[in-house]
Amino acid sequence: MPLLNANALNALIEALRRLPGVGVKSASRMAFHLLQHDRQGAQLLAQALQQAATQVRHCSLCHTFTEDEVCATCRDPQRDRSKLCVVETPADQAAVERTAAFKGLYFVLMGKLSPLDGIGPKDIGLSKLFDRATDGVVQEVILATNFTAEGEATAHVIAEALKARGLKVTRLARGVPAGSELEYVDLGTIAHALVDRR
Amino acid sequence: MPLLNANALNALIEALRRLPGVGVKSASRMAFHLLQHDRQGAQLLAQALQQAATQVRHCSLCHTFTEDEVCATCRDPQRDRSKLCVVETPADQAAVERTAAFKGLYFVLMGKLSPLDGIGPKDIGLSKLFDRATDGVVQEVILATNFTAEGEATAHVIAEALKARGLKVTRLARGVPAGSELEYVDLGTIAHALVDRR
């Protein structure tokens, strides 16, 4: 559905389609909204994209997004350097961080193993994690990848490799979510909660 | 859910939230995707936004988006200047244009009357339409606003005003969509098709 008469508009629609989950209809609606109602927002978004694309890089220790060589969390002298929590994405890291229940450091995979999509150990930088975890300071690696098929497979591969290197490796507990009624919890979760009872 | 350690990333997420239909989760996913997998796309989108925001303006005749003073459709000497088709958006104009059943000119409202949202005749430039339609060349105004409550209200207001100025005003026919079976067509549509039978 090319809109008529404006090359810059068509180019904008094409560019917006590179965003995940945005098709041609959404892209048209976004472009129309920005041009008709929020040109300031369009300029602001252009600047933010430019800045992020040039300034954001990966922390040399934990691999998360940062603008510095080493991110603020890794630089924090208060954190317990003997514990390393492995998560899939910065959003997962933020979720763990919000609990305020973990004072160690992180390693952010920026992905997960997904053989069906051709994503293997090299694509998510597992060797970097192995170097990081075997620095002699880290005592325990806590695997906090998601509890999906890919996340579990990723956790399994990492656990095997790190145990072979003599590290203590733990996994987030599976169990019944806080606030839920057993009647409505799926059977797999209850089974895991039974096995992991304490 | 602010992501950790990167101001440029947080600024990008905030900027992406200005897009219609994009909340903080979608914005995070988009920012993450662009930075991790498609920095070239981020640069390209930044340029496209910048260009569109500075170059795209409204056609002085039909009010659609264009980069010129008068858009290509309005400049086309092949078009029938006695017919003016009123649509809500450039996307609607593109839909009518794709039928190849209309050879006249357009007027794009860039909105619709919506009193509940505080959008009155001035906000969608109706006086500009009235000037355009009463230039002495236009003989017939075809109302092709949407068949929604707001679109119908908009059509009604325009029809009343233009009839008072002595113009012929028509509305797109309501009826049974091509390819549909009567059994599955809503009753209002069938009733309209009966009244407008030919």
XYZ file of N, CA and C in Angstrom, chain A residues 1-9 11-12 15-16 18-22 29-30 32-36 38-46 48-50 52-58 64-67 71-73 89-91 93-94 97-98 110, chain B residues 1-9 11-12 15-16 18-22 29-30 32-36 38-46 48-50 52-58 64-67 71-73 89-91 93-94 97-98 110:
354
model
N 0.849 -1.204 0.000
C 0.000 0.000 0.000
C 0.881 1.249 0.000
N 1.543 1.581 -1.110
C 2.345 2.805 -1.100
C 1.441 4.024 -1.037
N 1.745 4.938 -0.139
C 0.995 6.179 -0.098
C 1.437 7.033 -1.266
N 0.548 7.881 -1.710
C 0.804 8.608 -2.948
C 1.723 9.793 -2.746
N 2.469 10.141 -3.780
C 3.011 11.492 -3.941
C 4.122 11.925 -3.002
N 4.611 11.091 -2.124
C 5.639 11.583 -1.212
C 6.684 10.497 -0.998
N 7.842 10.646 -1.642
C 8.902 9.642 -1.523
C 9.414 9.533 -0.100
N 9.561 10.698 0.576
C 10.084 10.694 1.941
C 9.144 9.913 2.861
N 7.833 10.003 2.583
C 6.842 9.283 3.387
C 6.949 7.782 3.138
N 9.577 6.214 2.120
C 10.843 5.771 2.705
C 10.689 5.582 4.215
N 9.950 6.486 4.850
C 9.725 6.377 6.295
C 8.937 5.117 6.626
N 11.178 2.171 6.356
C 12.134 2.114 7.473
C 11.447 1.643 8.749
N 10.204 2.097 8.988
C 9.478 1.683 10.198
C 9.190 0.188 10.184
N 11.132 -2.093 9.540
C 12.251 -2.864 10.087
C 12.095 -3.098 11.579
N 11.197 -2.370 12.239
C 10.946 -2.616 13.658
C 10.241 -3.960 13.807
N 10.584 -4.739 14.860
C 9.936 -6.038 15.029
C 8.446 -5.880 15.311
N 7.626 -6.695 14.659
C 6.186 -6.675 14.891
C 5.452 -5.553 14.187
N 6.130 -4.842 13.282
C 5.478 -3.741 12.578
C 5.337 -4.097 11.098
N 0.342 3.780 9.747
C -0.345 4.502 10.815
C 0.655 5.315 11.640
N 1.827 4.702 11.930
C 2.851 5.411 12.696
C 3.348 6.644 11.929
N 1.902 8.301 9.542
C 0.822 9.276 9.441
C 0.685 10.055 10.751
N 0.718 9.328 11.858
C 0.592 9.983 13.165
C 1.729 10.970 13.392
N 2.970 10.531 13.139
C 4.122 11.407 13.380
C 4.050 12.661 12.518
N 3.714 12.504 11.238
C 3.708 13.664 10.336
C 2.538 14.588 10.598
N 1.397 14.002 10.968
C 0.206 14.832 11.144
C 0.139 15.461 12.539
N 2.749 14.805 15.373
C 3.886 14.810 16.300
C 5.232 14.878 15.565
N 5.441 15.962 14.819
C 6.721 16.094 14.095
C 7.879 16.226 15.072
N 7.621 16.860 16.211
C 8.649 16.974 17.234
C 9.081 15.580 17.703
N 8.075 14.699 17.883
C 8.367 13.325 18.276
C 9.210 12.616 17.230
N 8.948 12.882 15.953
C 9.727 12.263 14.881
C 11.184 12.705 14.956
N 11.407 13.990 15.173
C 12.775 14.516 15.286
C 13.472 13.904 16.491
N 12.737 13.855 17.606
C 13.278 13.317 18.846
C 13.664 11.845 18.679
N 12.798 11.086 18.007
C 13.071 9.665 17.784
C 14.278 9.495 16.875
N 14.380 10.375 15.860
C 15.537 10.307 14.954
C 16.833 10.509 15.733
N 17.316 10.088 19.005
C 17.520 8.992 19.963
C 18.087 7.771 19.262
N 17.586 7.475 18.055
C 18.081 6.327 17.291
C 19.549 6.520 16.940
N 19.849 7.715 16.443
C 21.215 8.049 16.051
C 22.171 7.883 17.233
N 21.721 6.262 20.150
C 21.820 4.892 20.671
C 22.666 4.038 19.735
N 22.449 4.188 18.414
C 23.171 3.337 17.459
C 24.669 3.610 17.487
N 25.067 4.831 17.824
C 26.498 5.132 17.825
C 27.120 4.977 19.214
N 26.348 5.217 20.297
C 26.946 5.264 21.632
C 26.809 3.980 22.435
N 25.732 3.218 22.191
C 25.515 2.045 23.042
C 26.403 0.892 22.594
N 27.151 0.308 23.547
C 27.950 -0.865 23.219
C 27.787 -1.880 24.346
N 28.603 -2.940 24.298
C 28.459 -3.998 25.296
C 29.496 -3.853 26.394
N 26.174 -6.641 28.858
C 24.916 -5.928 28.724
C 25.139 -4.628 27.958
N 24.049 -3.940 27.607
C 24.180 -2.657 26.928
C 24.677 -1.593 27.899
N 25.626 -0.782 27.456
C 26.123 0.313 28.273
C 26.787 1.323 27.349
N 27.057 2.515 27.883
C 27.797 3.481 27.074
C 29.269 3.526 27.478
N 30.053 -1.569 32.651
C 28.780 -0.974 33.049
C 28.759 -0.624 34.544
N 27.802 0.179 34.954
C 27.728 0.674 36.330
C 27.581 -0.474 37.333
N 26.820 -1.516 36.961
C 26.630 -2.643 37.880
C 27.959 -3.360 38.122
N 18.470 -11.529 28.560
C 18.390 -10.170 27.996
C 18.535 -9.119 29.096
N 18.840 -7.857 28.724
C 18.863 -6.776 29.710
C 17.523 -6.617 30.428
N 16.410 -6.941 29.747
C 15.098 -6.838 30.390
C 14.982 -7.864 31.521
N 17.547 -9.055 33.163
C 18.446 -8.534 34.205
C 17.707 -7.495 35.052
N 16.961 -6.602 34.372
C 16.213 -5.563 35.085
C 15.177 -6.183 36.020
N 16.947 -7.545 38.994
C 17.459 -6.408 39.760
C 16.340 -5.772 40.601
N 15.122 -5.712 40.031
C 13.996 -5.090 40.750
C 13.612 -5.878 42.010
N 22.378 -11.991 25.815
C 21.872 -11.304 24.615
C 21.310 -12.313 23.618
N 9.836 0.045 33.376
C 10.917 -0.925 33.322
C 12.157 -0.311 32.674
N 12.863 0.588 33.358
C 14.052 1.164 32.732
C 15.141 0.124 32.612
N 15.747 0.019 31.429
C 16.876 -0.891 31.283
C 18.063 -0.260 31.960
N 18.973 -1.099 32.384
C 20.055 -0.626 33.234
C 21.154 0.038 32.448
N 21.839 0.985 33.045
C 23.201 1.363 32.657
C 23.378 2.085 31.334
N 22.336 2.398 30.593
C 22.570 3.050 29.310
C 21.529 4.148 29.087
N 21.959 5.402 29.267
C 21.022 6.514 29.107
C 20.503 6.610 27.686
N 21.391 6.387 26.706
C 20.980 6.486 25.306
C 19.905 5.448 25.001
N 20.026 4.277 25.644
C 19.035 3.224 25.435
C 17.703 3.607 26.066
N 16.650 6.610 26.589
C 16.104 7.707 25.784
C 15.440 7.153 24.529
N 16.061 6.133 23.922
C 15.487 5.519 22.721
C 14.147 4.866 23.044
N 11.553 7.487 23.413
C 11.199 8.078 22.116
C 10.303 7.132 21.311
N 10.598 5.829 21.362
C 9.789 4.854 20.624
C 8.361 4.794 21.153
N 6.512 7.137 21.772
C 5.651 8.151 21.151
C 4.939 7.618 19.914
N 5.388 6.466 19.403
C 4.688 5.856 18.274
C 3.333 5.344 18.745
N 2.278 5.485 17.907
C 0.964 5.018 18.337
C 0.945 3.501 18.496
N 0.340 3.028 19.592
C 0.204 1.594 19.824
C 1.457 0.939 20.378
N 2.450 1.736 20.777
C 3.692 1.165 21.311
C 3.826 1.516 22.792
N 11.453 -3.985 23.336
C 11.754 -5.044 22.371
C 12.327 -4.455 21.087
N 11.716 -3.332 20.638
C 12.189 -2.690 19.408
C 13.619 -2.175 19.579
N 15.888 -3.088 21.733
C 16.780 -4.228 21.888
C 17.101 -4.844 20.528
N 16.056 -5.036 19.709
C 16.252 -5.624 18.377
C 17.171 -4.762 17.522
N 16.890 -3.452 17.504
C 17.694 -2.561 16.665
C 19.156 -2.569 17.100
N 19.406 -2.485 18.407
C 20.790 -2.401 18.889
C 21.523 -3.727 18.759
N 20.803 -4.820 18.950
C 21.470 -6.115 18.931
C 21.613 -6.677 17.517
N 20.235 -4.938 14.322
C 19.994 -4.124 13.118
C 20.356 -2.659 13.355
N 21.639 -2.379 13.648
C 22.051 -0.986 13.862
C 21.932 -0.186 12.565
N 22.161 -0.853 11.441
C 21.999 -0.188 10.149
C 20.545 0.274 9.992
N 19.603 -0.597 10.406
C 18.190 -0.222 10.344
C 17.892 0.982 11.224
N 18.543 1.058 12.383
C 18.337 2.191 13.283
C 18.794 3.490 12.621
N 19.963 3.455 11.976
C 20.496 4.637 11.287
C 19.559 5.041 10.150
N 19.120 4.019 9.402
C 18.240 4.256 8.257
C 16.922 4.880 8.712
N 16.369 4.354 9.818
C 15.112 4.889 10.331
C 15.295 6.322 10.817
N 16.446 6.596 11.449
C 16.726 7.953 11.920
C 16.740 8.935 10.749
N 15.315 8.505 7.760
C 13.996 8.584 7.140
C 13.079 9.506 7.941
N 13.168 9.412 9.278
C 12.352 10.270 10.145
C 12.717 11.737 9.933
N 14.035 11.989 9.935
C 14.534 13.342 9.770
C 14.049 13.936 8.444
N 11.553 12.907 6.427
C 10.104 13.045 6.314
C 9.625 14.245 7.131
N 10.188 14.393 8.352
C 9.715 15.481 9.224
C 10.037 16.850 8.641
N 11.103 16.955 7.863
C 11.464 18.269 7.317
C 10.912 18.473 5.912
N 10.754 17.397 5.127
C 10.401 17.582 3.714
C 8.923 17.411 3.397
N 8.211 16.565 4.167
C 6.821 16.289 3.807
C 5.923 17.438 4.257
N 5.110 17.968 3.340
C 4.143 18.989 3.724
C 2.813 18.676 3.052
N 1.864 19.603 3.140
C 0.542 19.331 2.591
C 0.377 19.986 1.228
N -3.234 16.539 0.840
C -2.570 15.273 1.150
C -1.097 15.525 1.406
N -0.365 14.482 1.862
C 1.074 14.619 2.067
C 1.794 14.664 0.734
N 2.735 15.564 0.577
C 3.554 15.649 -0.626
C 4.828 16.392 -0.283
N 5.820 16.323 -1.185
C 7.032 17.110 -0.979
C 7.017 18.391 -1.806
N 0.573 18.416 -5.263
C 0.953 17.010 -5.404
C 0.809 16.526 -6.848
N 1.396 15.363 -7.143
C 1.415 14.836 -8.511
C -0.003 14.591 -9.038
N -0.909 14.126 -8.183
C -2.272 13.856 -8.630
C -2.953 15.153 -9.054
N -8.145 10.033 4.921
C -6.682 9.920 5.062
C -6.021 9.594 3.717
N -4.697 9.801 3.610
C -3.980 9.398 2.400
C -4.138 7.901 2.119
N -4.267 7.080 3.174
C -4.448 5.640 2.968
C -5.784 5.362 2.281
N -7.296 7.502 0.319
C -7.093 7.977 -1.041
C -6.413 6.891 -1.879
N -5.392 6.254 -1.289
C -4.669 5.190 -2.004
C -5.612 4.040 -2.347
N -7.768 5.080 -5.209
C -6.908 5.180 -6.393
C -6.635 3.798 -6.984
N -6.457 2.788 -6.094
C -6.154 1.444 -6.577
C -7.311 0.838 -7.369
N -7.525 14.581 6.320
C -6.513 14.337 7.354
C -7.169 14.227 8.732
